[in-house]
Amino acid sequence: MNWILNKKRTLFFKLFVSFLAIISLFCLFYILIYYVFKTSLQEEIVQNSHNETKNTAERFSNHMEQIQIMLFHMYNNQDLVAFNRQLQRVGLEQADYLKAKNVMMDIRGYVYNSLFLLEDVIVHFPKEHFAFGKSGSSSSDYMFNTSYQSVTYPLEHWEILADQPHTFLISPAASFHMNAGSPESRRLLPYTFKKPGTAYQIIAMVNIEKAVESFFGTTDGHTLTITDDQSNILYHSGSTAEGEAIPVFQNGETALKENGRYYFKAEAADGLTYITSLADTRITDQLQRMTSYMVLIFAFSLLAATLVSLYLSRRLHTPVKHMLSSLLDRTSRNEADDVRAGDSIWEYDLIQSRIGELKKEKDTIVDKLNRQNAILTNYSYMNQLKNINTDLSEWNDFLADGGSYQIVYYDIRFRISENGSMPLDREGAVRHLLDYIHLQTKEIIHANHTFQMEKNEIVSILKGASAIQLQALLEQLKASLDEENHFYVVTICTLPATDQPTKFSETYQQLRDLASEARLLEETQLISEARPLPDLDQPLVKRGREFDQALQALEEDTCMEWIRQAFAQFVKKEASVLQFKQLALAITSHINEFMDQHLPCKGAATSLSDWEYMLQDCHSQEDYESVFKHIIYSALAVLRDNKLSPSEEPTIAMFYEIINSHYMEDISLEYLSEKLNLSTTYLSVYIKDKTGINFSEHLQKIRMGKACELLATTNWTINEISVRVGYQNITSFNRIFKKTTGISPGIYRKQHLMEVHHQQKHVD
């Protein structure tokens, strides 16, 4: 029982019950929607049946109108009128039957036209006892008692009808036997036309069954009744008798339900009334069938939702379970039973309890640190005080005396000789500068403390120094330091005074940032405020292809001229020393990648780290050109020594040239095979055999190298860099970049900036 109670408080149980509650609400909503839908569906079926009745009445009305027009034209047929005159004048024996034959041809045209749905059109001359239709002429007795025999319509009916005053008359449908004694019968609807006083009548035999099938459709479960303006039934479909009683519709009523059937009424323009009926059980059957389908779908959906809820509850609970396993030790697990009491979620209570313990531990540590020296706590660079040549207690007393103080930061950048060697001992030179700065400062400002922070950094802390005193000190130091600018270049940075000892680390970092914004000048620079850095075009992006062509051609002078122009552009725009260093690193990285691409099986002779170490001591344009002259010479020497053999050079060299020039395009192996006039299969195997890797790996390596270069040297967005290296889909670019480098492009850019800053911080 306790196990069940404990399970009720688990996160899994709470999630699962919550999902089931949501599913239950959706189920209730589903049932409500179903009942509303069921009612509206029943009304929709009734309305559709009503509309069907109206459409049937309209179709029948149009058809009867067409037959009426046909009868009128037939009645006024010139040949029929002429033949009738001959019969009246000379009698049946001497009449011209060619006229009658022409009329019979017209009759056949109407009968065999499927649009009229006619069985026959009969022209009847009652006084002459003569008639003809589609099959020919005969006596009236043969026509109506043999060819079209009907109990309802014998010859006597048509003779009596000829004396009636009606012009157009629709008679009730009846069964007609085709030829006397034949079992074949058809249900026809007679439509008669006769003008008063004329000697003949025209009878259109409408095939009412075909008409009903065309205009009403199947009668399965439905019935159709047609009545005239006197409520006489002209036609009734279905299994019931034609004399079945039709319900009485009140004025304006078009639908009613009676004796388990729905009845629908529609009146046509020709005076006929069309009544359809539908059994109530038919609608009920449709609703029951729909209900069965809906119940089946509902059951399946409920089962699927329950299984998904179970799955999601486990998925959401599993990481919490693993987190608790890693968070809690044995002691905490033994104490977990105490947390189970209550109504909240057990896992959350346990996490909250553990967080409370961690908070107590954190508060204890903070209290302990607060009891220690406040200066040491906030001074993040105190671990570097090992290089200070003054006693630590003196430093503590100096800051603890209170009052405002000002920091002067000296960044020393040693230069190299033309042969690449250092002209003097760095450590000794820094100590000499430290002593000199200390003595010069003490002569003007007595309250000062000067010490070495890093190998190439000196810091002076001044108290009570006026602006005039500080300016005089800095100008005196600048004049002295400029005399030795062929050995080193110094950047001096200052910021306004502060009275907060704990702000030392923050101010120190700001001064280092100011030093990184210094211009590339061969003199001592005094910097007291930040300047906006210029927005520079990266030469490798705009003119990288020219540089690759010069390297490919092994032209040392062209390569050096390209580098001189690149640095001259940076000098013209007054770039910072950090921007110059980033440019130099980007060029060396590009040269290294170029060598890797053209020496795929051998590798570059000089490592990238060696070149970067050489660039650390470049503090003027001449320094950079001197180092790059050595780098270009070394790189081209390796390329010359490892140049491809004559048998490989034409194809592989062109292959490298194409992919290095068109890597940003949608280049493919098919494109290369067309350019090199080789089959795709052969070229793929050839590249793999000669270089060790296949085409796609070559292309990906170049693109990723260019992407790394752009991420490190430009401020372009990742999406812009993706397009510039040949990836239109940024998702694919991110995936391949992370697969290649192990990190995302954004993280790579941040790490590179941190590395550059770290290198600048530890420049020898």
mmCIF file of N, CA and C in Angstrom, residues 307-348:
data_model
loop_
_atom_site.group_PDB
_atom_site.id
_atom_site.type_symbol
_atom_site.label_atom_id
_atom_site.label_comp_id
_atom_site.label_asym_id
_atom_site.label_seq_id
_atom_site.Cartn_x
_atom_site.Cartn_y
_atom_site.Cartn_z
ATOM 1 N N LEU A 307 -1.121 5.629 -25.212
ATOM 2 C CA LEU A 307 0.228 5.085 -25.391
ATOM 3 C C LEU A 307 1.255 6.212 -25.534
ATOM 4 N N VAL A 308 0.905 7.261 -26.301
ATOM 5 C CA VAL A 308 1.812 8.401 -26.463
ATOM 6 C C VAL A 308 2.024 9.097 -25.117
ATOM 7 N N SER A 309 0.956 9.226 -24.328
ATOM 8 C CA SER A 309 1.080 9.841 -23.001
ATOM 9 C C SER A 309 2.021 9.033 -22.116
ATOM 10 N N LEU A 310 1.889 7.715 -22.180
ATOM 11 C CA LEU A 310 2.770 6.852 -21.402
ATOM 12 C C LEU A 310 4.225 7.024 -21.845
ATOM 13 N N TYR A 311 4.424 7.079 -23.166
ATOM 14 C CA TYR A 311 5.774 7.226 -23.707
ATOM 15 C C TYR A 311 6.385 8.580 -23.314
ATOM 16 N N LEU A 312 5.605 9.668 -23.499
ATOM 17 C CA LEU A 312 6.110 10.996 -23.169
ATOM 18 C C LEU A 312 6.366 11.147 -21.676
ATOM 19 N N SER A 313 5.511 10.545 -20.855
ATOM 20 C CA SER A 313 5.715 10.622 -19.413
ATOM 21 C C SER A 313 7.034 9.972 -19.028
ATOM 22 N N ARG A 314 7.328 8.825 -19.650
ATOM 23 C CA ARG A 314 8.608 8.155 -19.364
ATOM 24 C C ARG A 314 9.782 8.986 -19.887
ATOM 25 N N ARG A 315 9.628 9.572 -21.096
ATOM 26 C CA ARG A 315 10.708 10.382 -21.652
ATOM 27 C C ARG A 315 10.998 11.599 -20.779
ATOM 28 N N LEU A 316 9.970 12.249 -20.269
ATOM 29 C CA LEU A 316 10.156 13.426 -19.427
ATOM 30 C C LEU A 316 10.674 13.061 -18.035
ATOM 31 N N HIS A 317 10.316 11.848 -17.595
ATOM 32 C CA HIS A 317 10.717 11.447 -16.251
ATOM 33 C C HIS A 317 12.147 10.911 -16.213
ATOM 34 N N THR A 318 12.585 10.309 -17.331
ATOM 35 C CA THR A 318 13.902 9.660 -17.350
ATOM 36 C C THR A 318 15.046 10.627 -17.047
ATOM 37 N N PRO A 319 15.132 11.830 -17.728
ATOM 38 C CA PRO A 319 16.258 12.726 -17.395
ATOM 39 C C PRO A 319 16.243 13.208 -15.949
ATOM 40 N N VAL A 320 15.044 13.414 -15.389
ATOM 41 C CA VAL A 320 14.967 13.812 -13.984
ATOM 42 C C VAL A 320 15.488 12.692 -13.098
ATOM 43 N N LYS A 321 15.141 11.468 -13.480
ATOM 44 C CA LYS A 321 15.591 10.306 -12.717
ATOM 45 C C LYS A 321 17.116 10.185 -12.758
ATOM 46 N N HIS A 322 17.691 10.373 -13.958
ATOM 47 C CA HIS A 322 19.150 10.304 -14.097
ATOM 48 C C HIS A 322 19.830 11.448 -13.351
ATOM 49 N N MET A 323 19.217 12.642 -13.413
ATOM 50 C CA MET A 323 19.786 13.781 -12.717
ATOM 51 C C MET A 323 19.821 13.538 -11.213
ATOM 52 N N LEU A 324 18.744 12.948 -10.688
ATOM 53 C CA LEU A 324 18.709 12.647 -9.262
ATOM 54 C C LEU A 324 19.764 11.602 -8.899
ATOM 55 N N SER A 325 19.950 10.630 -9.804
ATOM 56 C CA SER A 325 20.930 9.580 -9.526
ATOM 57 C C SER A 325 22.337 10.152 -9.419
ATOM 58 N N SER A 326 22.629 11.136 -10.299
ATOM 59 C CA SER A 326 23.970 11.735 -10.265
ATOM 60 C C SER A 326 24.109 12.799 -9.184
ATOM 61 N N LEU A 327 22.985 13.385 -8.772
ATOM 62 C CA LEU A 327 23.024 14.478 -7.806
ATOM 63 C C LEU A 327 23.122 13.983 -6.371
ATOM 64 N N LEU A 328 22.440 12.876 -6.098
ATOM 65 C CA LEU A 328 22.340 12.410 -4.715
ATOM 66 C C LEU A 328 23.417 11.390 -4.394
ATOM 67 N N ASP A 329 23.982 11.505 -3.240
ATOM 68 C CA ASP A 329 24.901 10.479 -2.758
ATOM 69 C C ASP A 329 24.108 9.480 -1.924
ATOM 70 N N ARG A 330 24.798 8.510 -1.375
ATOM 71 C CA ARG A 330 24.101 7.464 -0.612
ATOM 72 C C ARG A 330 23.379 8.040 0.592
ATOM 73 N N THR A 331 24.045 8.986 1.245
ATOM 74 C CA THR A 331 23.412 9.571 2.440
ATOM 75 C C THR A 331 22.127 10.271 2.069
ATOM 76 N N SER A 332 22.175 11.030 0.945
ATOM 77 C CA SER A 332 20.978 11.747 0.520
ATOM 78 C C SER A 332 19.884 10.775 0.132
ATOM 79 N N ARG A 333 20.274 9.639 -0.464
ATOM 80 C CA ARG A 333 19.252 8.662 -0.846
ATOM 81 C C ARG A 333 18.615 8.022 0.377
ATOM 82 N N ASN A 334 19.416 7.800 1.383
ATOM 83 C CA ASN A 334 18.840 7.231 2.606
ATOM 84 C C ASN A 334 17.897 8.216 3.279
ATOM 85 N N GLU A 335 18.215 9.548 3.090
ATOM 86 C CA GLU A 335 17.350 10.548 3.692
ATOM 87 C C GLU A 335 16.160 10.901 2.817
ATOM 88 N N ALA A 336 16.084 10.344 1.597
ATOM 89 C CA ALA A 336 15.008 10.705 0.666
ATOM 90 C C ALA A 336 13.650 10.280 1.170
ATOM 91 N N ASP A 337 13.615 9.235 2.004
ATOM 92 C CA ASP A 337 12.321 8.773 2.511
ATOM 93 C C ASP A 337 11.644 9.841 3.347
ATOM 94 N N ASP A 338 12.431 10.704 3.997
ATOM 95 C CA ASP A 338 11.835 11.756 4.812
ATOM 96 C C ASP A 338 11.130 12.798 3.951
ATOM 97 N N VAL A 339 11.553 12.924 2.692
ATOM 98 C CA VAL A 339 10.979 13.931 1.810
ATOM 99 C C VAL A 339 9.667 13.462 1.206
ATOM 100 N N ARG A 340 9.425 12.140 1.211
ATOM 101 C CA ARG A 340 8.252 11.590 0.535
ATOM 102 C C ARG A 340 6.944 11.988 1.201
ATOM 103 N N ALA A 341 6.997 12.414 2.421
ATOM 104 C CA ALA A 341 5.763 12.805 3.096
ATOM 105 C C ALA A 341 5.265 14.120 2.526
ATOM 106 N N GLY A 342 3.994 14.181 2.236
ATOM 107 C CA GLY A 342 3.396 15.395 1.680
ATOM 108 C C GLY A 342 2.614 15.091 0.422
ATOM 109 N N ASP A 343 2.138 16.150 -0.262
ATOM 110 C CA ASP A 343 1.291 15.974 -1.435
ATOM 111 C C ASP A 343 1.948 16.444 -2.717
ATOM 112 N N SER A 344 3.137 17.039 -2.658
ATOM 113 C CA SER A 344 3.770 17.548 -3.867
ATOM 114 C C SER A 344 4.552 16.427 -4.553
ATOM 115 N N ILE A 345 5.265 16.796 -5.653
ATOM 116 C CA ILE A 345 6.012 15.804 -6.430
ATOM 117 C C ILE A 345 7.291 15.437 -5.697
ATOM 118 N N TRP A 346 7.539 14.139 -5.560
ATOM 119 C CA TRP A 346 8.665 13.648 -4.756
ATOM 120 C C TRP A 346 9.995 14.098 -5.329
ATOM 121 N N GLU A 347 10.188 13.959 -6.683
ATOM 122 C CA GLU A 347 11.470 14.319 -7.276
ATOM 123 C C GLU A 347 11.772 15.795 -7.083
ATOM 124 N N TYR A 348 10.760 16.654 -7.271
ATOM 125 C CA TYR A 348 10.977 18.088 -7.107
ATOM 126 C C TYR A 348 11.305 18.425 -5.652
#
